[in-house]
Amino acid sequence: MSEMREGVDDLVDTFHSDEEVIVFDGHDEAIVGIVHGDRELESPKVVYSKQKIIQTLISRDEMSYDEAVEFYEFNIAGLYAGKGTPLLMDDPTFEICEPTQSAGHSA
């Protein structure tokens, strides 16, 4: 579990123990924070970087950029799991890097 995920869990346990807060398994590196205290929000929500999630799908799951974007849009951005569903933000400071082909592999 990442340091950010532990911080989110601690914050929820301390201030919102009765609230439903949902996290995306396997995407702790993409957590950028938690939003709470806004009158418009029904419960605290974990905030994720869209670009960092896509990068994880490319790096960890060996997807192409197009596959990762399609997976993200259908399975993550399109998800509604109740009032604790995480928020997704564009992260203009994070550049997605596709892996380069290994030497000896032809395109």
Short mmCIF file of N, CA, C and O in Angstrom, two decimals:
data_model
loop_
_atom_site.label_atom_id
_atom_site.label_comp_id
_atom_site.label_asym_id
_atom_site.label_seq_id
_atom_site.Cartn_x
_atom_site.Cartn_y
_atom_site.Cartn_z
N MET A 1 0.85 -1.18 0.00
CA MET A 1 0.00 0.00 0.00
C MET A 1 0.90 1.24 0.00
O MET A 1 1.86 1.32 0.75
N SER A 2 0.55 2.19 -0.85
CA SER A 2 1.38 3.39 -0.96
C SER A 2 1.17 4.33 0.22
O SER A 2 0.19 4.23 0.97
N GLU A 3 2.10 5.24 0.37
CA GLU A 3 2.02 6.24 1.44
C GLU A 3 0.76 7.10 1.27
O GLU A 3 0.08 7.42 2.25
N MET A 4 0.43 7.47 0.02
CA MET A 4 -0.76 8.28 -0.23
C MET A 4 -2.02 7.51 0.16
O MET A 4 -2.92 8.04 0.79
N ARG A 5 -2.09 6.23 -0.20
CA ARG A 5 -3.26 5.40 0.14
C ARG A 5 -3.40 5.29 1.65
O ARG A 5 -4.51 5.37 2.19
N GLU A 6 -2.28 5.10 2.37
CA GLU A 6 -2.33 5.04 3.82
C GLU A 6 -2.86 6.35 4.40
O GLU A 6 -3.65 6.35 5.33
N GLY A 7 -2.42 7.48 3.82
CA GLY A 7 -2.90 8.79 4.27
C GLY A 7 -4.39 8.95 4.04
O GLY A 7 -5.11 9.49 4.90
N VAL A 8 -4.87 8.50 2.90
CA VAL A 8 -6.30 8.56 2.60
C VAL A 8 -7.07 7.71 3.61
O VAL A 8 -8.07 8.15 4.18
N ASP A 9 -6.60 6.48 3.83
CA ASP A 9 -7.27 5.59 4.78
C ASP A 9 -7.30 6.19 6.18
O ASP A 9 -8.32 6.13 6.87
N ASP A 10 -6.19 6.79 6.61
CA ASP A 10 -6.14 7.42 7.93
C ASP A 10 -7.11 8.58 8.03
O ASP A 10 -7.81 8.74 9.04
N LEU A 11 -7.17 9.40 7.00
CA LEU A 11 -8.08 10.56 7.00
C LEU A 11 -9.52 10.11 7.07
O LEU A 11 -10.32 10.65 7.83
N VAL A 12 -9.87 9.12 6.30
CA VAL A 12 -11.24 8.60 6.30
C VAL A 12 -11.57 8.01 7.67
O VAL A 12 -12.64 8.27 8.22
N ASP A 13 -10.64 7.22 8.24
CA ASP A 13 -10.88 6.62 9.55
C ASP A 13 -11.06 7.69 10.63
O ASP A 13 -11.89 7.55 11.52
N THR A 14 -10.30 8.75 10.54
CA THR A 14 -10.33 9.79 11.56
C THR A 14 -11.56 10.68 11.47
O THR A 14 -12.22 10.95 12.47
N PHE A 15 -11.89 11.14 10.26
CA PHE A 15 -12.93 12.15 10.12
C PHE A 15 -14.23 11.66 9.48
O PHE A 15 -15.25 12.31 9.61
N HIS A 16 -14.18 10.55 8.78
CA HIS A 16 -15.36 10.13 8.02
C HIS A 16 -15.60 8.63 8.17
O HIS A 16 -15.96 7.96 7.22
N SER A 17 -15.45 8.10 9.37
CA SER A 17 -15.50 6.65 9.54
C SER A 17 -16.84 6.05 9.13
O SER A 17 -16.91 4.88 8.78
N ASP A 18 -17.89 6.84 9.14
CA ASP A 18 -19.21 6.31 8.78
C ASP A 18 -19.54 6.55 7.31
O ASP A 18 -20.61 6.17 6.84
N GLU A 19 -18.64 7.17 6.57
CA GLU A 19 -18.87 7.50 5.17
C GLU A 19 -18.31 6.42 4.25
O GLU A 19 -17.32 5.79 4.56
N GLU A 20 -18.96 6.23 3.11
CA GLU A 20 -18.49 5.28 2.11
C GLU A 20 -17.48 5.99 1.20
O GLU A 20 -17.82 6.96 0.52
N VAL A 21 -16.23 5.53 1.24
CA VAL A 21 -15.19 6.08 0.38
C VAL A 21 -14.63 4.93 -0.45
O VAL A 21 -14.20 3.92 0.09
N ILE A 22 -14.65 5.08 -1.76
CA ILE A 22 -14.25 4.01 -2.66
C ILE A 22 -12.88 4.34 -3.24
O ILE A 22 -12.60 5.49 -3.58
N VAL A 23 -12.04 3.31 -3.34
CA VAL A 23 -10.72 3.46 -3.97
C VAL A 23 -10.60 2.45 -5.10
O VAL A 23 -11.27 1.42 -5.11
N PHE A 24 -9.77 2.79 -6.07
CA PHE A 24 -9.50 1.89 -7.19
C PHE A 24 -8.32 1.00 -6.83
O PHE A 24 -7.20 1.50 -6.66
N ASP A 25 -8.55 -0.29 -6.71
CA ASP A 25 -7.46 -1.22 -6.41
C ASP A 25 -6.41 -1.17 -7.52
O ASP A 25 -6.74 -1.14 -8.70
N GLY A 26 -5.14 -1.16 -7.12
CA GLY A 26 -4.05 -1.20 -8.08
C GLY A 26 -3.66 0.15 -8.65
O GLY A 26 -2.80 0.21 -9.53
N HIS A 27 -4.27 1.22 -8.16
CA HIS A 27 -3.96 2.54 -8.71
C HIS A 27 -3.60 3.54 -7.62
O HIS A 27 -3.84 4.74 -7.76
N ASP A 28 -2.97 3.05 -6.54
CA ASP A 28 -2.58 3.94 -5.45
C ASP A 28 -1.64 5.05 -5.91
O ASP A 28 -1.70 6.17 -5.41
N GLU A 29 -0.76 4.75 -6.89
CA GLU A 29 0.20 5.75 -7.37
C GLU A 29 -0.49 6.93 -8.05
O GLU A 29 0.10 7.99 -8.22
N ALA A 30 -1.75 6.73 -8.44
CA ALA A 30 -2.47 7.78 -9.15
C ALA A 30 -3.30 8.66 -8.23
O ALA A 30 -3.92 9.62 -8.67
N ILE A 31 -3.32 8.35 -6.93
CA ILE A 31 -4.07 9.18 -5.98
C ILE A 31 -3.38 10.53 -5.83
O ILE A 31 -2.18 10.61 -5.60
N VAL A 32 -4.16 11.60 -5.96
CA VAL A 32 -3.61 12.94 -5.76
C VAL A 32 -4.16 13.60 -4.50
O VAL A 32 -3.64 14.61 -4.06
N GLY A 33 -5.20 13.02 -3.91
CA GLY A 33 -5.74 13.58 -2.68
C GLY A 33 -7.14 13.11 -2.40
O GLY A 33 -7.64 12.15 -3.00
N ILE A 34 -7.79 13.79 -1.46
CA ILE A 34 -9.17 13.48 -1.10
C ILE A 34 -9.92 14.80 -0.98
O ILE A 34 -9.38 15.79 -0.49
N VAL A 35 -11.15 14.81 -1.47
CA VAL A 35 -11.99 16.01 -1.39
C VAL A 35 -13.05 15.74 -0.33
O VAL A 35 -13.69 14.69 -0.32
N HIS A 36 -13.22 16.70 0.56
CA HIS A 36 -14.26 16.57 1.57
C HIS A 36 -14.65 17.95 2.05
O HIS A 36 -13.95 18.93 1.80
N GLY A 37 -15.79 18.04 2.68
CA GLY A 37 -16.23 19.31 3.24
C GLY A 37 -16.96 20.23 2.29
O GLY A 37 -17.44 21.28 2.69
N ASP A 38 -17.10 19.84 1.04
CA ASP A 38 -17.84 20.65 0.08
C ASP A 38 -19.32 20.31 0.21
O ASP A 38 -19.70 19.16 0.25
N ARG A 39 -20.15 21.33 0.25
CA ARG A 39 -21.59 21.10 0.43
C ARG A 39 -22.19 20.31 -0.72
O ARG A 39 -23.19 19.64 -0.57
N GLU A 40 -21.59 20.39 -1.90
CA GLU A 40 -22.11 19.68 -3.07
C GLU A 40 -21.80 18.19 -3.02
O GLU A 40 -22.48 17.39 -3.66
N LEU A 41 -20.78 17.80 -2.28
CA LEU A 41 -20.41 16.39 -2.22
C LEU A 41 -21.24 15.67 -1.17
O LEU A 41 -21.45 16.18 -0.07
N GLU A 42 -21.69 14.49 -1.52
CA GLU A 42 -22.47 13.69 -0.59
C GLU A 42 -21.58 13.00 0.42
O GLU A 42 -22.02 12.65 1.51
N SER A 43 -20.32 12.75 0.06
CA SER A 43 -19.38 12.10 0.96
C SER A 43 -17.98 12.44 0.47
O SER A 43 -17.81 12.92 -0.65
N PRO A 44 -16.97 12.20 1.31
CA PRO A 44 -15.60 12.44 0.82
C PRO A 44 -15.30 11.55 -0.37
O PRO A 44 -15.84 10.45 -0.49
N LYS A 45 -14.44 12.03 -1.25
CA LYS A 45 -14.09 11.28 -2.45
C LYS A 45 -12.59 11.32 -2.67
O LYS A 45 -11.96 12.36 -2.52
N VAL A 46 -12.04 10.17 -3.06
CA VAL A 46 -10.64 10.10 -3.43
C VAL A 46 -10.51 10.69 -4.83
O VAL A 46 -11.36 10.48 -5.69
N VAL A 47 -9.43 11.44 -5.06
CA VAL A 47 -9.19 12.07 -6.36
C VAL A 47 -7.99 11.38 -7.01
O VAL A 47 -6.94 11.22 -6.38
N TYR A 48 -8.16 10.99 -8.27
CA TYR A 48 -7.13 10.30 -9.04
C TYR A 48 -6.72 11.12 -10.25
O TYR A 48 -7.53 11.83 -10.83
N SER A 49 -5.47 10.98 -10.65
CA SER A 49 -4.95 11.55 -11.88
C SER A 49 -5.28 10.61 -13.04
O SER A 49 -4.85 9.45 -13.04
N LYS A 50 -6.02 11.11 -14.01
CA LYS A 50 -6.36 10.32 -15.20
C LYS A 50 -5.09 9.84 -15.89
O LYS A 50 -4.96 8.67 -16.25
N GLN A 51 -4.13 10.73 -16.06
CA GLN A 51 -2.90 10.39 -16.78
C GLN A 51 -2.09 9.33 -16.04
O GLN A 51 -1.50 8.44 -16.67
N LYS A 52 -2.05 9.40 -14.73
CA LYS A 52 -1.29 8.40 -13.97
C LYS A 52 -1.96 7.03 -14.02
O LYS A 52 -1.27 6.00 -14.05
N ILE A 53 -3.28 6.98 -14.05
CA ILE A 53 -3.98 5.70 -14.21
C ILE A 53 -3.64 5.11 -15.57
O ILE A 53 -3.32 3.92 -15.68
N ILE A 54 -3.71 5.93 -16.61
CA ILE A 54 -3.40 5.44 -17.96
C ILE A 54 -1.95 4.95 -18.02
O ILE A 54 -1.66 3.91 -18.60
N GLN A 55 -1.03 5.67 -17.38
CA GLN A 55 0.36 5.25 -17.36
C GLN A 55 0.52 3.90 -16.68
O GLN A 55 1.27 3.04 -17.14
N THR A 56 -0.20 3.67 -15.59
CA THR A 56 -0.14 2.39 -14.90
C THR A 56 -0.64 1.27 -15.80
O THR A 56 -0.05 0.19 -15.85
N LEU A 57 -1.71 1.52 -16.53
CA LEU A 57 -2.24 0.50 -17.44
C LEU A 57 -1.23 0.16 -18.53
O LEU A 57 -1.08 -0.99 -18.92
N ILE A 58 -0.50 1.17 -19.00
CA ILE A 58 0.52 0.94 -20.03
C ILE A 58 1.71 0.19 -19.44
O ILE A 58 2.15 -0.82 -20.00
N SER A 59 2.21 0.65 -18.31
CA SER A 59 3.43 0.08 -17.72
C SER A 59 3.19 -1.27 -17.07
O SER A 59 3.90 -2.24 -17.34
N ARG A 60 2.23 -1.35 -16.19
CA ARG A 60 1.99 -2.57 -15.42
C ARG A 60 1.26 -3.64 -16.23
O ARG A 60 1.61 -4.81 -16.18
N ASP A 61 0.25 -3.21 -16.98
CA ASP A 61 -0.59 -4.18 -17.69
C ASP A 61 -0.20 -4.36 -19.15
O ASP A 61 -0.87 -5.08 -19.88
N GLU A 62 0.88 -3.68 -19.55
CA GLU A 62 1.44 -3.80 -20.90
C GLU A 62 0.43 -3.52 -22.00
O GLU A 62 0.40 -4.19 -23.03
N MET A 63 -0.41 -2.52 -21.78
CA MET A 63 -1.37 -2.10 -22.81
C MET A 63 -0.72 -1.04 -23.69
O MET A 63 0.18 -0.33 -23.25
N SER A 64 -1.19 -0.94 -24.92
CA SER A 64 -0.79 0.18 -25.75
C SER A 64 -1.50 1.42 -25.22
O SER A 64 -2.44 1.32 -24.41
N TYR A 65 -1.09 2.58 -25.69
CA TYR A 65 -1.74 3.82 -25.26
C TYR A 65 -3.23 3.76 -25.59
O TYR A 65 -4.08 4.06 -24.74
N ASP A 66 -3.57 3.37 -26.82
CA ASP A 66 -4.98 3.32 -27.23
C ASP A 66 -5.78 2.32 -26.40
O ASP A 66 -6.92 2.60 -26.01
N GLU A 67 -5.19 1.16 -26.10
CA GLU A 67 -5.87 0.17 -25.26
C GLU A 67 -6.10 0.71 -23.86
O GLU A 67 -7.17 0.52 -23.27
N ALA A 68 -5.09 1.39 -23.32
CA ALA A 68 -5.19 1.93 -21.97
C ALA A 68 -6.27 3.02 -21.89
O ALA A 68 -7.05 3.05 -20.94
N VAL A 69 -6.31 3.88 -22.89
CA VAL A 69 -7.33 4.95 -22.90
C VAL A 69 -8.73 4.33 -23.01
O VAL A 69 -9.65 4.73 -22.29
N GLU A 70 -8.88 3.35 -23.88
CA GLU A 70 -10.19 2.70 -24.03
C GLU A 70 -10.61 2.01 -22.73
O GLU A 70 -11.76 2.14 -22.29
N PHE A 71 -9.68 1.29 -22.10
CA PHE A 71 -9.97 0.63 -20.83
C PHE A 71 -10.35 1.66 -19.78
O PHE A 71 -11.33 1.49 -19.04
N TYR A 72 -9.56 2.73 -19.69
CA TYR A 72 -9.83 3.80 -18.72
C TYR A 72 -11.23 4.38 -18.92
O TYR A 72 -12.01 4.51 -17.97
N GLU A 73 -11.55 4.74 -20.16
CA GLU A 73 -12.84 5.38 -20.42
C GLU A 73 -14.01 4.47 -20.12
O GLU A 73 -15.02 4.91 -19.56
N PHE A 74 -13.91 3.20 -20.47
CA PHE A 74 -15.02 2.28 -20.28
C PHE A 74 -15.14 1.76 -18.86
O PHE A 74 -16.23 1.72 -18.29
N ASN A 75 -14.02 1.36 -18.25
CA ASN A 75 -14.04 0.68 -16.96
C ASN A 75 -13.81 1.58 -15.75
O ASN A 75 -14.17 1.19 -14.64
N ILE A 76 -13.19 2.73 -15.95
CA ILE A 76 -12.86 3.58 -14.80
C ILE A 76 -13.66 4.88 -14.86
O ILE A 76 -14.42 5.18 -13.95
N ALA A 77 -13.51 5.65 -15.93
CA ALA A 77 -14.22 6.92 -16.04
C ALA A 77 -15.73 6.71 -16.09
O ALA A 77 -16.49 7.54 -15.61
N GLY A 78 -16.17 5.58 -16.65
CA GLY A 78 -17.60 5.31 -16.77
C GLY A 78 -18.21 4.66 -15.54
O GLY A 78 -19.41 4.39 -15.51
N LEU A 79 -17.41 4.43 -14.51
CA LEU A 79 -17.88 3.74 -13.32
C LEU A 79 -18.67 4.66 -12.40
O LEU A 79 -18.25 5.78 -12.13
N TYR A 80 -19.80 4.19 -11.92
CA TYR A 80 -20.49 4.85 -10.81
C TYR A 80 -20.77 3.76 -9.78
O TYR A 80 -21.49 2.81 -10.06
N ALA A 81 -20.16 3.89 -8.61
CA ALA A 81 -20.29 2.88 -7.57
C ALA A 81 -20.94 3.45 -6.32
O ALA A 81 -20.67 3.02 -5.21
N GLY A 82 -21.76 4.45 -6.49
CA GLY A 82 -22.42 5.07 -5.35
C GLY A 82 -21.83 6.42 -5.03
O GLY A 82 -20.97 6.94 -5.74
N LYS A 83 -22.31 7.00 -3.94
CA LYS A 83 -21.92 8.38 -3.61
C LYS A 83 -20.45 8.54 -3.27
O LYS A 83 -19.93 9.64 -3.29
N GLY A 84 -19.74 7.46 -3.00
CA GLY A 84 -18.31 7.55 -2.71
C GLY A 84 -17.43 7.32 -3.91
O GLY A 84 -16.21 7.18 -3.78
N THR A 85 -18.02 7.27 -5.12
CA THR A 85 -17.24 7.04 -6.34
C THR A 85 -16.14 8.09 -6.46
O THR A 85 -16.40 9.28 -6.32
N PRO A 86 -14.90 7.66 -6.73
CA PRO A 86 -13.79 8.61 -6.84
C PRO A 86 -13.98 9.64 -7.95
O PRO A 86 -14.72 9.42 -8.91
N LEU A 87 -13.28 10.75 -7.78
CA LEU A 87 -13.24 11.80 -8.80
C LEU A 87 -11.98 11.61 -9.64
O LEU A 87 -10.96 11.15 -9.13
N LEU A 88 -12.05 11.98 -10.90
CA LEU A 88 -10.92 11.85 -11.81
C LEU A 88 -10.58 13.23 -12.34
O LEU A 88 -11.46 13.98 -12.75
N MET A 89 -9.30 13.56 -12.31
CA MET A 89 -8.87 14.88 -12.78
C MET A 89 -7.82 14.75 -13.86
O MET A 89 -7.05 13.80 -13.88
N ASP A 90 -7.83 15.71 -14.77
CA ASP A 90 -6.74 15.80 -15.74
C ASP A 90 -5.55 16.39 -15.01
O ASP A 90 -5.68 17.34 -14.25
N ASP A 91 -4.40 15.82 -15.24
CA ASP A 91 -3.17 16.22 -14.58
C ASP A 91 -2.20 16.78 -15.62
O ASP A 91 -1.44 16.03 -16.22
N PRO A 92 -2.26 18.09 -15.87
CA PRO A 92 -1.43 18.67 -16.94
C PRO A 92 0.06 18.61 -16.67
O PRO A 92 0.86 18.83 -17.59
N THR A 93 0.46 18.28 -15.45
CA THR A 93 1.89 18.22 -15.13
C THR A 93 2.49 16.85 -15.38
O THR A 93 3.69 16.67 -15.27
N PHE A 94 1.64 15.86 -15.70
CA PHE A 94 2.12 14.48 -15.87
C PHE A 94 2.05 14.09 -17.33
O PHE A 94 1.00 14.14 -17.95
N GLU A 95 3.19 13.69 -17.88
CA GLU A 95 3.26 13.28 -19.28
C GLU A 95 3.31 11.76 -19.36
O GLU A 95 4.16 11.12 -18.75
N ILE A 96 2.39 11.20 -20.13
CA ILE A 96 2.34 9.75 -20.30
C ILE A 96 3.47 9.31 -21.22
O ILE A 96 3.66 9.89 -22.29
N CYS A 97 4.21 8.30 -20.81
CA CYS A 97 5.31 7.77 -21.61
C CYS A 97 4.99 6.36 -22.03
O CYS A 97 4.79 5.49 -21.19
N GLU A 98 4.95 6.13 -23.34
CA GLU A 98 4.76 4.78 -23.84
C GLU A 98 6.11 4.09 -23.83
O GLU A 98 7.12 4.70 -24.12
N PRO A 99 6.11 2.79 -23.50
CA PRO A 99 7.39 2.06 -23.53
C PRO A 99 7.91 1.97 -24.96
O PRO A 99 7.13 1.87 -25.90
N THR A 100 9.22 2.03 -25.08
CA THR A 100 9.81 1.86 -26.40
C THR A 100 9.94 0.38 -26.69
O THR A 100 10.05 -0.43 -25.77
N GLN A 101 9.94 0.03 -27.97
CA GLN A 101 10.09 -1.38 -28.32
C GLN A 101 11.51 -1.83 -28.00
O GLN A 101 12.47 -1.08 -28.17
N SER A 102 11.62 -3.05 -27.54
CA SER A 102 12.93 -3.61 -27.21
C SER A 102 13.74 -3.82 -28.49
O SER A 102 13.18 -4.07 -29.54
N ALA A 103 15.06 -3.75 -28.34
CA ALA A 103 15.94 -4.02 -29.49
C ALA A 103 15.70 -5.44 -29.96
O ALA A 103 15.51 -6.36 -29.17
N GLY A 104 15.70 -5.62 -31.26
CA GLY A 104 15.49 -6.95 -31.81
C GLY A 104 14.05 -7.24 -32.14
O GLY A 104 13.74 -8.25 -32.75
N HIS A 105 13.13 -6.37 -31.70
CA HIS A 105 11.73 -6.54 -32.05
C HIS A 105 11.40 -5.65 -33.22
O HIS A 105 11.78 -4.50 -33.26
N SER A 106 10.71 -6.18 -34.17
CA SER A 106 10.34 -5.34 -35.32
C SER A 106 8.88 -4.93 -35.19
O SER A 106 8.08 -5.61 -34.57
N ALA A 107 8.57 -3.81 -35.79
CA ALA A 107 7.21 -3.28 -35.70
C ALA A 107 6.32 -3.94 -36.71
O ALA A 107 6.67 -4.45 -37.69
#
